[in-house]
Tab-separated table of C-alpha atoms and ligand atoms in Angstrom:
chain	number	residue	atom	x	y	z
K	21	MET	CA	26.227	-49.040	-24.602
K	22	THR	CA	27.232	-45.544	-25.697
K	23	LYS	CA	23.785	-45.129	-27.215
K	24	GLU	CA	22.241	-46.097	-23.887
K	25	ILE	CA	24.243	-43.445	-22.019
K	26	LEU	CA	23.430	-40.881	-24.652
K	27	ARG	CA	19.696	-41.634	-24.445
K	28	LYS	CA	19.811	-41.399	-20.650
K	29	HIS	CA	21.643	-38.100	-20.816
K	30	LEU	CA	19.287	-36.672	-23.405
K	31	SER	CA	16.189	-37.650	-21.436
K	32	LYS	CA	17.417	-35.409	-18.621
K	33	SER	CA	18.524	-32.447	-20.660
K	34	ASN	CA	16.419	-29.395	-21.364
K	35	PHE	CA	15.843	-28.915	-25.055
K	36	TYR	CA	14.397	-25.465	-24.637
K	37	THR	CA	16.756	-22.582	-24.849
K	38	THR	CA	16.583	-20.107	-21.979
K	39	TYR	CA	18.471	-17.458	-23.922
K	40	GLY	CA	17.009	-14.857	-26.252
K	41	LYS	CA	17.916	-11.596	-27.918
K	42	ILE	CA	16.419	-8.151	-27.768
K	43	ALA	CA	14.666	-7.330	-31.010
K	44	LYS	CA	12.910	-4.090	-30.144
K	45	ILE	CA	12.663	-1.447	-27.454
K	46	VAL	CA	9.760	0.994	-27.375
K	47	GLY	CA	9.865	3.497	-24.536
K	48	THR	CA	10.682	1.325	-21.556
K	49	THR	CA	9.225	-1.854	-23.006
K	50	VAL	CA	11.720	-4.452	-24.175
K	51	GLU	CA	10.832	-7.139	-26.694
K	52	ALA	CA	12.916	-10.272	-27.038
K	53	THR	CA	12.879	-13.180	-29.453
K	54	GLY	CA	13.911	-16.767	-28.988
K	55	LEU	CA	13.327	-16.824	-25.240
K	56	VAL	CA	11.402	-19.636	-23.601
K	57	CYS	CA	9.694	-18.329	-20.482
K	58	ASN	CA	6.526	-17.916	-18.466
K	59	ILE	CA	4.703	-14.814	-17.281
K	60	GLY	CA	6.429	-13.380	-14.220
K	61	ASP	CA	9.816	-14.996	-14.902
K	62	VAL	CA	12.762	-12.770	-14.004
K	63	CYS	CA	15.366	-12.463	-16.759
K	64	ARG	CA	18.840	-10.998	-16.935
K	65	VAL	CA	19.580	-8.712	-19.869
K	66	LYS	CA	23.205	-8.192	-20.829
K	67	SER	CA	24.441	-5.506	-23.214
K	68	THR	CA	26.419	-6.670	-26.262
K	69	THR	CA	29.600	-5.177	-24.750
K	70	GLY	CA	28.950	-7.041	-21.514
K	71	GLU	CA	29.255	-3.861	-19.467
K	72	LYS	CA	25.662	-3.485	-18.482
K	73	GLU	CA	23.424	-6.100	-16.922
K	74	LEU	CA	19.927	-5.571	-15.659
K	75	LEU	CA	16.913	-7.504	-14.466
K	76	ALA	CA	13.612	-7.519	-16.284
K	77	GLU	CA	10.347	-9.389	-15.858
K	78	VAL	CA	8.232	-11.145	-18.445
K	79	VAL	CA	4.875	-9.354	-18.646
K	80	GLY	CA	3.381	-10.671	-21.856
K	81	PHE	CA	3.741	-12.226	-25.277
K	82	VAL	CA	2.870	-10.708	-28.627
K	83	ASP	CA	3.138	-12.864	-31.753
K	84	ASN	CA	6.523	-14.572	-31.398
K	85	ARG	CA	8.008	-12.047	-29.087
K	86	VAL	CA	8.360	-11.814	-25.329
K	87	ILE	CA	7.517	-8.508	-23.666
K	88	LEU	CA	9.743	-7.597	-20.741
K	89	MET	CA	9.613	-4.688	-18.318
K	90	PRO	CA	12.958	-3.810	-16.703
K	91	TYR	CA	13.522	-3.214	-12.991
K	92	GLU	CA	16.177	-0.630	-13.820
K	93	ASP	CA	16.954	2.094	-16.289
K	94	ILE	CA	17.388	0.566	-19.779
K	95	GLU	CA	20.293	2.839	-20.682
K	96	GLY	CA	23.121	0.769	-22.210
K	97	ILE	CA	21.164	-2.158	-23.579
K	98	GLY	CA	19.894	-2.353	-27.136
K	99	TYR	CA	19.263	-4.399	-30.245
K	100	GLY	CA	20.931	-7.787	-29.958
K	101	SER	CA	21.503	-7.689	-26.192
K	102	ILE	CA	21.288	-11.156	-24.700
K	103	VAL	CA	18.388	-12.144	-22.429
K	104	LYS	CA	18.702	-15.099	-20.066
K	105	ASN	CA	15.770	-16.535	-18.196
K	106	THR	CA	16.558	-17.290	-14.556
K	107	ASN	CA	13.428	-19.490	-14.487
K	108	ALA	CA	12.496	-17.902	-11.168
K	109	LYS	CA	9.774	-15.561	-9.996
K	110	LEU	CA	10.681	-12.575	-7.889
K	111	MET	CA	11.205	-13.410	-4.229
K	112	VAL	CA	12.439	-11.278	-1.373
K	113	LYS	CA	14.380	-12.313	1.675
K	114	VAL	CA	12.675	-11.093	4.814
K	115	SER	CA	13.920	-11.120	8.383
K	116	ASP	CA	13.550	-9.309	11.718
K	117	ALA	CA	16.620	-7.269	10.755
K	118	LEU	CA	14.360	-5.224	8.466
K	119	ILE	CA	12.845	-3.352	11.423
K	120	GLY	CA	14.110	0.231	11.523
K	121	ARG	CA	15.361	0.034	7.967
K	122	THR	CA	14.566	1.579	4.614
K	123	VAL	CA	14.631	-0.725	1.617
K	124	ASN	CA	13.851	-0.505	-2.089
K	125	ALA	CA	11.219	-2.477	-3.952
K	126	LEU	CA	13.510	-5.528	-4.155
K	127	CYS	CA	13.996	-5.402	-0.364
K	128	GLU	CA	17.597	-4.157	-0.662
K	129	PRO	CA	18.625	-1.590	1.982
K	130	ILE	CA	19.129	1.963	0.735
K	131	ASP	CA	19.921	3.613	4.064
K	132	ASP	CA	23.672	2.865	4.374
K	133	LEU	CA	23.132	1.056	7.662
K	134	GLY	CA	24.571	-2.213	6.447
K	135	ASP	CA	23.230	-5.594	5.511
K	136	VAL	CA	19.723	-6.777	6.380
K	137	GLY	CA	20.340	-10.394	5.516
K	138	VAL	CA	19.379	-9.588	1.945
K	139	THR	CA	22.295	-9.515	-0.408
K	140	GLY	CA	22.501	-7.064	-3.288
K	141	GLU	CA	22.707	-10.091	-5.547
K	142	ALA	CA	19.332	-11.361	-4.428
K	143	MET	CA	18.872	-13.157	-7.708
K	144	GLU	CA	21.620	-15.637	-6.853
K	145	GLY	CA	19.420	-16.876	-4.060
K	146	PHE	CA	16.565	-17.369	-6.500
K	147	ASP	CA	18.569	-19.851	-8.511
K	148	ALA	CA	19.334	-21.731	-5.331
K	149	VAL	CA	15.807	-21.829	-3.971
K	150	GLY	CA	14.069	-22.147	-7.306
K	151	SER	CA	10.386	-21.663	-6.917
K	152	ALA	CA	10.251	-22.792	-3.291
K	153	VAL	CA	8.108	-20.502	-1.192
K	154	ASN	CA	8.897	-19.577	2.408
K	155	ASN	CA	12.147	-21.422	2.255
K	156	VAL	CA	14.302	-20.978	5.348
K	157	ASP	CA	17.719	-19.637	4.425
K	158	GLY	CA	20.117	-18.408	7.107
K	159	ASP	CA	18.492	-15.866	9.428
K	160	GLY	CA	15.801	-14.867	6.989
K	161	LYS	CA	13.123	-16.442	4.855
K	162	TRP	CA	12.473	-16.253	1.164
K	163	TYR	CA	8.936	-15.135	0.431
K	164	SER	CA	7.302	-14.940	-2.956
K	165	ILE	CA	6.111	-11.379	-3.435
K	166	GLN	CA	2.880	-12.624	-4.986
K	167	GLY	CA	1.791	-13.989	-1.604
K	168	VAL	CA	-0.022	-17.212	-0.841
K	169	SER	CA	-3.794	-16.959	-1.049
K	170	SER	CA	-5.535	-17.793	2.202
K	171	ASN	CA	-8.728	-19.736	2.773
K	172	PRO	CA	-11.504	-17.219	3.563
K	173	MET	CA	-13.092	-19.801	5.879
K	174	LYS	CA	-10.017	-19.577	8.074
K	175	ARG	CA	-10.183	-15.825	8.592
K	176	PRO	CA	-11.418	-14.948	12.062
K	177	PRO	CA	-13.826	-12.009	12.322
K	178	ILE	CA	-12.451	-8.620	13.325
K	179	LYS	CA	-13.387	-7.975	16.939
K	180	GLU	CA	-10.791	-5.670	18.473
K	181	PRO	CA	-10.091	-2.013	17.717
K	182	ILE	CA	-6.578	-0.809	16.938
K	183	GLN	CA	-5.487	2.442	18.584
K	184	ILE	CA	-4.564	4.793	15.758
K	185	GLY	CA	-3.862	7.713	18.096
K	186	VAL	CA	-5.793	10.228	15.961
K	187	LYS	CA	-8.944	11.353	17.798
K	188	ALA	CA	-11.119	11.927	14.736
K	189	ILE	CA	-10.380	8.366	13.556
K	190	ASP	CA	-10.430	6.472	16.857
K	191	GLY	CA	-13.504	8.355	18.062
K	192	MET	CA	-15.654	8.623	14.962
K	193	LEU	CA	-14.235	6.073	12.499
K	194	THR	CA	-12.868	3.310	14.714
K	195	ILE	CA	-10.646	0.839	12.864
K	196	GLY	CA	-10.343	-2.821	13.840
K	197	LYS	CA	-7.233	-4.993	13.905
K	198	GLY	CA	-7.075	-6.490	10.436
K	199	GLN	CA	-9.416	-3.945	8.845
K	200	ARG	CA	-8.574	-2.268	5.532
K	201	MET	CA	-9.203	1.464	5.306
K	202	GLY	CA	-8.610	3.969	2.543
K	203	ILE	CA	-7.635	7.602	2.989
K	204	PHE	CA	-9.049	9.406	-0.047
K	205	ALA	CA	-8.086	12.925	-1.071
K	206	GLY	CA	-7.066	15.114	-3.970
K	207	SER	CA	-3.474	16.282	-4.242
K	208	GLY	CA	-2.059	18.332	-1.394
K	209	VAL	CA	-4.972	17.862	1.026
K	210	GLY	CA	-2.937	16.080	3.695
K	211	LYS	CA	-2.795	12.334	2.949
K	212	SER	CA	0.924	11.954	3.572
K	213	THR	CA	0.845	14.103	6.701
K	214	LEU	CA	-2.011	12.033	8.133
K	215	MET	CA	-0.206	8.793	7.255
K	216	GLY	CA	2.885	10.066	9.078
K	217	MET	CA	0.778	11.030	12.066
K	218	ILE	CA	-0.737	7.543	12.191
K	219	ALA	CA	2.634	5.808	11.802
K	220	ARG	CA	4.028	7.768	14.713
K	221	ASN	CA	1.101	7.339	17.095
K	222	VAL	CA	-0.415	3.936	16.322
K	223	VAL	CA	-0.198	1.032	18.767
K	224	ALA	CA	0.978	-1.897	16.624
K	225	ASP	CA	3.872	-4.345	16.865
K	226	VAL	CA	5.366	-3.379	13.510
K	227	ASN	CA	4.592	-0.728	10.897
K	228	VAL	CA	5.357	-1.475	7.290
K	229	ILE	CA	5.191	1.673	5.203
K	230	ALA	CA	5.260	1.629	1.413
K	231	LEU	CA	6.013	4.905	-0.318
K	232	VAL	CA	4.974	4.254	-3.889
K	233	GLY	CA	5.761	6.793	-6.580
K	234	GLU	CA	6.270	9.665	-4.142
K	235	ARG	CA	8.643	12.547	-4.714
K	236	GLY	CA	12.279	11.805	-3.756
K	237	ARG	CA	12.406	14.761	-1.392
K	238	GLU	CA	9.466	13.398	0.606
K	239	LEU	CA	11.284	10.271	1.751
K	240	LEU	CA	13.676	11.931	4.199
K	241	GLU	CA	10.988	14.411	5.175
K	242	PHE	CA	8.729	11.498	6.045
K	243	ILE	CA	11.390	9.552	7.944
K	244	ASN	CA	12.815	12.484	9.891
K	245	ARG	CA	9.803	14.701	10.438
K	246	ASP	CA	6.703	12.497	10.341
K	247	LEU	CA	8.028	9.176	11.579
K	248	GLY	CA	10.839	10.407	13.833
K	249	PRO	CA	13.383	8.088	15.483
K	250	GLU	CA	10.712	6.591	17.792
K	251	GLY	CA	8.440	5.681	14.886
K	252	LEU	CA	11.291	4.377	12.735
K	253	LYS	CA	12.400	2.009	15.499
K	254	ARG	CA	9.345	-0.186	14.885
K	255	SER	CA	8.888	0.460	11.173
K	256	VAL	CA	10.074	-0.863	7.859
K	257	VAL	CA	9.966	1.679	5.035
K	258	VAL	CA	9.776	0.386	1.457
K	259	VAL	CA	10.362	2.987	-1.236
K	260	ALA	CA	10.075	3.363	-4.980
K	261	THR	CA	10.139	7.020	-5.969
K	262	SER	CA	8.301	8.487	-8.949
K	263	ASP	CA	11.407	8.474	-11.168
K	264	GLN	CA	11.883	4.701	-10.867
K	265	PRO	CA	10.626	2.275	-13.539
K	266	ALA	CA	6.987	1.189	-13.375
K	267	MET	CA	8.094	-2.314	-12.421
K	268	MET	CA	9.766	-1.052	-9.243
K	269	ARG	CA	6.795	1.125	-8.308
K	270	SER	CA	4.482	-1.810	-8.769
K	271	LYS	CA	6.717	-4.238	-6.840
K	272	CYS	CA	7.078	-1.750	-3.986
K	273	ALA	CA	3.455	-2.334	-2.981
K	274	LEU	CA	3.858	-6.123	-3.227
K	275	THR	CA	7.165	-6.218	-1.354
K	276	ALA	CA	5.745	-4.133	1.497
K	277	THR	CA	2.755	-6.465	1.729
K	278	THR	CA	5.109	-9.455	1.732
K	279	ILE	CA	7.149	-7.959	4.586
K	280	ALA	CA	3.900	-7.389	6.503
K	281	GLU	CA	2.994	-11.048	5.891
K	282	TYR	CA	6.334	-12.169	7.287
K	283	PHE	CA	5.714	-10.315	10.557
K	284	ARG	CA	2.097	-11.522	10.590
K	285	ASP	CA	3.426	-15.076	10.357
K	286	GLN	CA	5.451	-14.338	13.513
K	287	GLY	CA	2.132	-13.706	15.290
K	288	LYS	CA	2.433	-9.925	15.268
K	289	ASP	CA	-0.191	-7.232	14.748
K	290	VAL	CA	1.132	-5.343	11.764
K	291	LEU	CA	0.051	-1.979	10.402
K	292	LEU	CA	0.609	-1.818	6.657
K	293	MET	CA	0.435	1.682	5.182
K	294	MET	CA	0.618	2.563	1.523
K	295	ASP	CA	1.144	6.074	0.154
K	296	ASN	CA	-0.305	5.768	-2.312
K	297	LEU	CA	-2.368	3.102	-4.003
K	298	THR	CA	-3.161	5.256	-7.051
K	299	ARG	CA	0.534	5.348	-7.966
K	300	TYR	CA	0.594	1.533	-7.771
K	301	CYS	CA	-2.383	1.449	-10.151
K	302	MET	CA	-0.645	3.920	-12.467
K	303	ALA	CA	2.421	1.658	-12.541
K	304	GLN	CA	0.178	-1.321	-13.289
K	305	ARG	CA	-1.449	0.716	-16.070
K	306	GLU	CA	1.969	1.362	-17.605
K	307	ILE	CA	2.794	-2.355	-17.431
K	308	GLY	CA	-0.616	-3.411	-18.775
K	309	LEU	CA	-0.418	-1.057	-21.727
K	310	SER	CA	3.122	-2.238	-22.509
K	311	ALA	CA	1.944	-5.835	-22.466
K	312	GLY	CA	-0.654	-4.980	-25.099
K	313	GLU	CA	-3.786	-4.697	-22.940
K	314	LEU	CA	-6.485	-2.317	-24.079
K	315	PRO	CA	-7.274	0.730	-21.960
K	316	VAL	CA	-10.802	0.758	-20.536
K	317	ALA	CA	-11.294	3.591	-18.051
K	318	ARG	CA	-9.023	6.630	-17.912
K	319	GLY	CA	-6.388	4.533	-19.631
K	320	TYR	CA	-6.448	1.837	-16.918
K	321	THR	CA	-6.322	-1.670	-18.325
K	322	PRO	CA	-8.751	-4.453	-17.306
K	323	SER	CA	-6.126	-6.360	-15.302
K	324	ILE	CA	-6.175	-3.623	-12.659
K	325	TYR	CA	-9.592	-4.891	-11.587
K	326	ALA	CA	-8.007	-8.285	-10.878
K	327	THR	CA	-4.736	-7.112	-9.320
K	328	LEU	CA	-6.284	-4.588	-6.925
K	329	PRO	CA	-8.472	-7.043	-4.984
K	330	LYS	CA	-5.585	-9.513	-4.979
K	331	LEU	CA	-3.316	-6.968	-3.318
K	332	LEU	CA	-5.930	-5.664	-0.895
K	333	GLU	CA	-7.092	-9.132	0.154
K	334	ARG	CA	-3.606	-9.844	1.487
K	335	SER	CA	-4.228	-7.666	4.525
K	336	GLY	CA	-6.791	-8.706	7.094
K	337	ASN	CA	-7.232	-10.679	10.283
K	338	PHE	CA	-5.651	-14.127	10.357
K	339	THR	CA	-5.467	-16.885	12.937
K	340	ASN	CA	-1.814	-16.199	13.715
K	341	GLY	CA	-1.690	-12.388	13.502
K	342	SER	CA	-3.197	-9.430	11.726
K	343	ILE	CA	-2.360	-6.952	8.990
K	344	THR	CA	-4.327	-3.734	9.295
K	345	GLY	CA	-4.124	-1.967	5.952
K	346	ILE	CA	-4.288	1.789	5.543
K	347	TYR	CA	-4.120	2.814	1.907
K	348	ALA	CA	-3.923	6.409	0.720
K	349	VAL	CA	-5.751	6.973	-2.540
K	350	LEU	CA	-5.083	10.022	-4.657
K	351	VAL	CA	-8.427	11.150	-6.006
K	352	GLU	CA	-7.531	12.495	-9.433
K	353	GLY	CA	-9.093	15.849	-10.223
K	354	ASP	CA	-10.983	15.737	-6.891
K	355	ASP	CA	-13.496	13.460	-8.643
K	356	SER	CA	-14.411	10.784	-6.120
K	357	ASN	CA	-16.092	8.725	-8.833
K	358	GLU	CA	-12.908	8.245	-10.842
K	359	PRO	CA	-12.301	4.527	-11.513
K	360	ILE	CA	-9.572	3.798	-8.953
K	361	SER	CA	-11.292	5.528	-6.012
K	362	ASP	CA	-14.543	3.849	-6.921
K	363	THR	CA	-13.014	0.380	-7.219
K	364	VAL	CA	-10.947	0.659	-4.038
K	365	ARG	CA	-13.936	1.944	-2.043
K	366	GLY	CA	-15.845	-1.129	-3.142
K	367	ILE	CA	-13.144	-3.552	-1.997
K	368	ILE	CA	-12.021	-2.222	1.363
K	369	ASP	CA	-13.805	-1.933	4.712
K	370	GLY	CA	-14.248	1.801	4.988
K	371	HIS	CA	-13.037	5.148	3.754
K	372	ILE	CA	-11.688	8.289	5.341
K	373	MET	CA	-12.357	11.262	3.067
K	374	LEU	CA	-10.126	14.290	3.389
K	375	SER	CA	-11.666	17.548	2.268
K	376	ARG	CA	-9.962	20.461	0.570
K	377	LYS	CA	-12.635	22.774	1.988
K	378	ILE	CA	-11.850	21.675	5.547
K	379	ALA	CA	-8.082	21.931	4.921
K	380	MET	CA	-8.588	25.452	3.599
K	381	ARG	CA	-10.047	26.414	6.980
K	382	ASN	CA	-6.754	25.245	8.510
K	383	HIS	CA	-8.634	22.422	10.228
K	384	TYR	CA	-6.194	19.491	10.394
K	385	PRO	CA	-6.389	16.524	10.023
K	386	SER	CA	-8.792	17.608	7.284
K	387	ILE	CA	-11.117	14.592	7.715
K	388	ASP	CA	-14.668	14.988	6.451
K	389	VAL	CA	-16.188	12.890	9.227
K	390	LEU	CA	-19.724	12.943	7.815
K	391	GLY	CA	-18.511	11.783	4.417
K	392	SER	CA	-16.393	8.964	5.879
K	393	VAL	CA	-17.322	5.571	7.234
K	394	SER	CA	-15.705	2.632	8.989
K	395	ARG	CA	-17.779	-0.380	8.062
K	396	LEU	CA	-16.692	-2.337	11.128
K	397	MET	CA	-17.123	0.340	13.787
K	398	SER	CA	-20.532	-0.984	14.874
K	399	GLU	CA	-18.994	-4.407	15.518
K	400	ILE	CA	-15.892	-3.347	17.432
K	401	ALA	CA	-16.890	-0.240	19.410
K	402	THR	CA	-18.505	-0.472	22.853
K	403	PRO	CA	-22.188	0.556	23.169
K	404	GLU	CA	-21.203	3.711	25.130
K	405	HIS	CA	-18.698	4.668	22.463
K	406	LYS	CA	-21.178	4.089	19.646
K	407	SER	CA	-23.776	6.160	21.437
K	408	VAL	CA	-21.547	9.269	21.865
K	409	ALA	CA	-20.169	8.924	18.344
K	410	GLY	CA	-23.710	8.680	16.955
K	411	GLU	CA	-24.787	11.723	18.951
K	412	MET	CA	-21.801	13.724	17.715
K	413	ARG	CA	-22.541	12.755	14.106
K	414	LYS	CA	-26.163	13.849	14.559
K	415	LEU	CA	-25.143	17.280	15.861
K	416	MET	CA	-22.548	17.751	13.113
K	417	ALA	CA	-25.084	16.806	10.437
K	418	ALA	CA	-27.708	19.150	11.881
K	419	TYR	CA	-25.211	22.007	11.923
K	420	GLN	CA	-23.989	21.282	8.402
K	421	ASP	CA	-27.550	21.212	7.018
K	422	SER	CA	-28.310	24.679	8.394
K	423	GLN	CA	-24.856	26.213	8.175
K	424	ASP	CA	-25.863	28.751	5.503
K	425	LEU	CA	-28.846	29.966	7.526
K	426	ILE	CA	-26.765	30.228	10.692
K	427	SER	CA	-23.951	32.128	9.042
K	428	ILE	CA	-26.268	34.836	7.661
K	429	GLY	CA	-28.082	35.060	10.993
K	430	ALA	CA	-31.380	33.743	9.586
K	431	TYR	CA	-31.720	30.920	12.126
K	432	LYS	CA	-33.751	31.739	15.227
K	433	SER	CA	-32.713	29.739	18.248
K	434	GLY	CA	-35.532	27.701	19.762
K	435	SER	CA	-37.006	26.502	16.462
K	436	ASN	CA	-35.011	23.243	16.390
K	437	PRO	CA	-33.764	21.778	19.703
K	438	THR	CA	-31.106	19.538	18.077
K	439	LEU	CA	-29.776	22.458	16.085
K	440	ASP	CA	-29.664	24.605	19.210
K	441	ILE	CA	-27.431	22.045	20.912
K	442	ALA	CA	-25.345	21.736	17.727
K	443	VAL	CA	-24.797	25.494	17.553
K	444	ARG	CA	-23.749	25.535	21.206
K	445	LYS	CA	-21.353	22.607	20.853
K	446	ILE	CA	-19.929	22.961	17.359
K	447	GLU	CA	-16.856	24.869	18.531
K	448	SER	CA	-15.877	22.147	21.007
K	449	ILE	CA	-16.644	19.393	18.472
K	450	ASN	CA	-14.366	21.057	15.902
K	451	ALA	CA	-11.679	21.554	18.542
K	452	PHE	CA	-11.939	17.852	19.417
K	453	LEU	CA	-11.563	16.824	15.770
K	454	GLN	CA	-8.377	18.855	15.325
K	455	GLN	CA	-5.043	17.517	16.477
K	456	PRO	CA	-1.406	18.485	16.008
K	457	THR	CA	0.623	15.873	14.138
K	458	THR	CA	3.067	15.319	16.984
K	459	THR	CA	0.616	14.283	19.693
K	460	GLY	CA	-1.066	10.909	19.924
K	461	VAL	CA	-4.136	10.385	22.116
K	462	ALA	CA	-5.021	7.151	23.905
K	463	PHE	CA	-8.291	5.440	22.998
K	464	GLU	CA	-9.881	5.930	26.451
K	465	ASP	CA	-8.965	9.632	26.482
K	466	THR	CA	-10.589	10.101	23.084
K	467	ILE	CA	-13.839	8.547	24.279
K	468	ALA	CA	-13.704	10.509	27.561
K	469	GLN	CA	-13.327	13.766	25.604
K	470	MET	CA	-16.321	12.848	23.430
K	471	GLN	CA	-18.447	12.049	26.479
K	472	GLU	CA	-17.409	15.352	28.045
K	473	ILE	CA	-18.652	17.262	24.969
K	474	ILE	CA	-21.899	15.347	24.503
K	475	ASN	CA	-22.938	15.037	28.155
K	476	ASN	CA	-22.277	18.624	29.210
M	524	LIG	N1	-1.983	18.044	9.896
M	524	LIG	C1	-1.541	19.115	9.238
M	524	LIG	N2	-1.178	20.212	9.887
M	524	LIG	C2	-0.754	21.305	9.234
M	524	LIG	N3	-0.615	21.393	7.901
M	524	LIG	C3	-0.964	20.314	7.183
M	524	LIG	C4	-1.439	19.119	7.810
M	524	LIG	N4	-1.709	18.233	6.840
M	524	LIG	C5	-1.405	18.835	5.680
M	524	LIG	N5	-0.954	20.082	5.873
M	524	LIG	C6	-0.563	21.037	4.817
M	524	LIG	O1	-0.939	20.541	3.544
M	524	LIG	C7	0.204	20.336	2.715
M	524	LIG	C8	0.059	19.088	1.891
M	524	LIG	O2	0.010	17.963	2.734
M	524	LIG	P1	0.438	16.522	2.272
M	524	LIG	O3	1.757	16.543	1.597
M	524	LIG	O4	0.268	15.648	3.451
M	524	LIG	O5	-0.699	16.246	1.197
M	524	LIG	P2	-0.859	15.017	0.222
M	524	LIG	O6	-2.324	14.783	0.119
M	524	LIG	O7	-0.012	13.889	0.623
M	524	LIG	O8	-0.324	15.643	-1.134
M	524	LIG	P3	0.143	14.880	-2.467
M	524	LIG	O9	-1.102	14.456	-3.143
M	524	LIG	O10	0.822	15.972	-3.205
M	524	LIG	O11	1.019	13.772	-2.063
M	524	LIG	C9	1.379	20.299	3.681
M	524	LIG	O12	2.544	20.748	3.088
M	524	LIG	C10	0.926	21.217	4.784
M	524	LIG	O13	1.188	22.550	4.458
M	525	LIG	MG1	1.511	12.831	-0.396
């Protein structure tokens, strides 16, 4: 009888240990032995004195060891510290209370405005919900930050434009609801300022803004100056500054996308903005190299080519709502063929190039219209709109081709009718393309202004 009970008991018990010990720390990479776990499992690491406890994620295995990347500073833990597997993947609790708030990469508020239905001890919830996805819990929902892949057959085509409020974009590079656009520029050319301008002026139900790897000083600047109280009222800001561990910078992009998915599931049109995607890739590079991957291009590891499309495919048009994605990409060394810019351009539905040359002329937003494209504009813009935009492009291109001749006075008017019109209208075209950051322009007004320039 006792044997029977014992056998029954043993058949239910878990023979695998979920505890391990730290055997090595190199830089910010922690190696543990004796731990039974899967990739992506969140573990707790406790210092030998018991004073310090932190969370870390399993990112790889080398020989008999488990490679972990911590979510926090590793100060205080060391050889022999205990590692416990929570047997859960990272999840965040999302709710409507997030609107108007600033949270960190684990969706915990950092703005001193109180609770958002997400407790500081988010991990406790993980144990309770296990691996359940989209589990209802109180006034919020637990979402896996990895997202749930959607059936491409169930994605409706993008038909409707979204009003960005920036004339150069709405007029010349129209973006559709659910489209994914990149803003590409070298450092200091105006990416963040343009993102702020869009966040303030766009017509969307909710903005989710991820600030990945930005300078700490820029956060308040962005919230107070660029977003303003009006913009913040319908936005969720997710932040991981440059001094935070790679894991947090990487999760920041995923958490923001997850929050956007929550609002999309409510049937809303969401604008997801990321400043910037290159910093996410850099964080992924740090994680990949720590996990033992080999660097392939500029130190980036092969997994970046799998994680990038996975992240970018999560925005788009869906049957119940839409996530329009605007991703800033830092073009390293102003080389637009560097691997991240090149890869991102190939995945998304259009690119807005910012030009240092244009910014130097104090022309803001410094968009190089002729070098930019919205791949869906021809499908979503009206025929009248397409016609004036095409005409404006033609005049700008004609002027640009002969700019050197014109500036030295070598062009004789009358020799090229298109160029004559371009020379006459270039001032008003440039004036149209410039816009102060504080003013948004309605879609119809933008088109009316374009018609005014082209038809007169
Ligand atoms: N619309 C604008 N109007 C006036 N000045 C601007 C505008 N956009 C950018 N600038 C100028 O360019 C500077 C850099 O802009 P911003 O910080 O937006 O660039 P960035 O591309 O985000 O830079 P980084 O790569 O360093 O993040 C600003 O401090 C400002 O002086
Ligand atoms: Mg910036």
